[in-house]
C-alpha positions as a Python dict, from the first residue, in 0.01 Angstrom:
ca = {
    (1, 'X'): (0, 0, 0),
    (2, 'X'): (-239, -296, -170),
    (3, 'X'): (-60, -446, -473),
    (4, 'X'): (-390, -429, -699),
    (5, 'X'): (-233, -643, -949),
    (6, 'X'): (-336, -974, -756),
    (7, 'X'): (-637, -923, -798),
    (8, 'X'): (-972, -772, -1137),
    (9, 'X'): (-945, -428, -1126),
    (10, 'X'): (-1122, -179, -1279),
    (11, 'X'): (-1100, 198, -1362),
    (12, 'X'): (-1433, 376, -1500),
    (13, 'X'): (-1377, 529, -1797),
    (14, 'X'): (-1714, 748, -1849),
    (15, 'X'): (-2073, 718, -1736),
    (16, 'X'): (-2369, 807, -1904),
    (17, 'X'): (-2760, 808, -1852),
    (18, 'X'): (-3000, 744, -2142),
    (19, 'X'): (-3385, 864, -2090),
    (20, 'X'): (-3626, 718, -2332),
    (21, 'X'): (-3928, 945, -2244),
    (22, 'X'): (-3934, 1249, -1966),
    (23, 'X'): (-3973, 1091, -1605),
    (24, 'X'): (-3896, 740, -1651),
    (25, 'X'): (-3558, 661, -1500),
    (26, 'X'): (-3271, 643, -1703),
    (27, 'X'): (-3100, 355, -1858),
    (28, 'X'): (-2721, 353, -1760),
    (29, 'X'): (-2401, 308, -1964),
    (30, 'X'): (-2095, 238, -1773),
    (31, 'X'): (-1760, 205, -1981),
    (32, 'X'): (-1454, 61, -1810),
    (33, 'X'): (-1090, -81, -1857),
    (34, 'X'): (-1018, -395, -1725),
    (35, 'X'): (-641, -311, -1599),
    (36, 'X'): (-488, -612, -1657),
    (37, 'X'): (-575, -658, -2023),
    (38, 'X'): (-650, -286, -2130),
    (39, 'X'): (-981, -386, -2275),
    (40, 'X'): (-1271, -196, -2237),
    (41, 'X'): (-1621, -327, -2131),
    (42, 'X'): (-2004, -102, -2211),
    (43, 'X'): (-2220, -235, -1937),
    (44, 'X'): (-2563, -169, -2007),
    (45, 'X'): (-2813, -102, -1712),
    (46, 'X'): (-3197, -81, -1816),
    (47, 'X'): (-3465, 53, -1583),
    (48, 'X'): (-3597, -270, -1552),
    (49, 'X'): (-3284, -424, -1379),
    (50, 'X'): (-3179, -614, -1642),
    (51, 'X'): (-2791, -578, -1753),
    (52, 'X'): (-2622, -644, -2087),
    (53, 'X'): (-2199, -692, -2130),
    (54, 'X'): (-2039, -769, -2487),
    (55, 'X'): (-1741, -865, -2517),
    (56, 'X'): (-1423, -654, -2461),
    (57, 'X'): (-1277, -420, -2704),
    (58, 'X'): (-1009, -192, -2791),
    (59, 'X'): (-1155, 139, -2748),
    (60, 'X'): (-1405, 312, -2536),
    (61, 'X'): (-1575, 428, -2885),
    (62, 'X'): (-1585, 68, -2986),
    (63, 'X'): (-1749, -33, -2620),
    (64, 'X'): (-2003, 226, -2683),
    (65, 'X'): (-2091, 129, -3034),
    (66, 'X'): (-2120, -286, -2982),
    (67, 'X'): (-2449, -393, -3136),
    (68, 'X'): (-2546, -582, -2778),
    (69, 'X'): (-2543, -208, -2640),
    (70, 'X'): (-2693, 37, -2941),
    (71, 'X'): (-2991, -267, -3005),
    (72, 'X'): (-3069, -265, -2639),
    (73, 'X'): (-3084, 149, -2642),
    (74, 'X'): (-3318, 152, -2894),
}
């Protein structure tokens, strides 16, 4: 077995998709844990291509909520 410890891992926590207006492709919102800290990242996927990361937190809820991410929605 691969000793994953060596090396970034990451375990998806939740995905979600975010439509603005009917038949325009979604915006995505990936949350994950970085293993080796327990922190959580919100990556932030717009139609466009263009990607947005805060910093880590605690909490999924807190990942979610970052200001980079909820401005960025809107």
């Amino acid at each position: 077995m691969v000793d994953l410890s060596k090396y970034g891992t990451y375990a998806l926590i939740k995905k979600y998709r975010v439509y603005f207006k009917e038949g325009e492709k979604p915006a995505k919102i990936t949350i994950e844990r970085y293993l080796k800290t327990g922190e959580d990242y919100a990556i932030l996927k717009l139609p466009d291509g263009k990607k947005f990361s805060p910093p880590p937190t605690k909490t999924p809820e807190d990942a979610l909520n970052d200001p980079v991410i909820s401005f960025n929605v809107k």
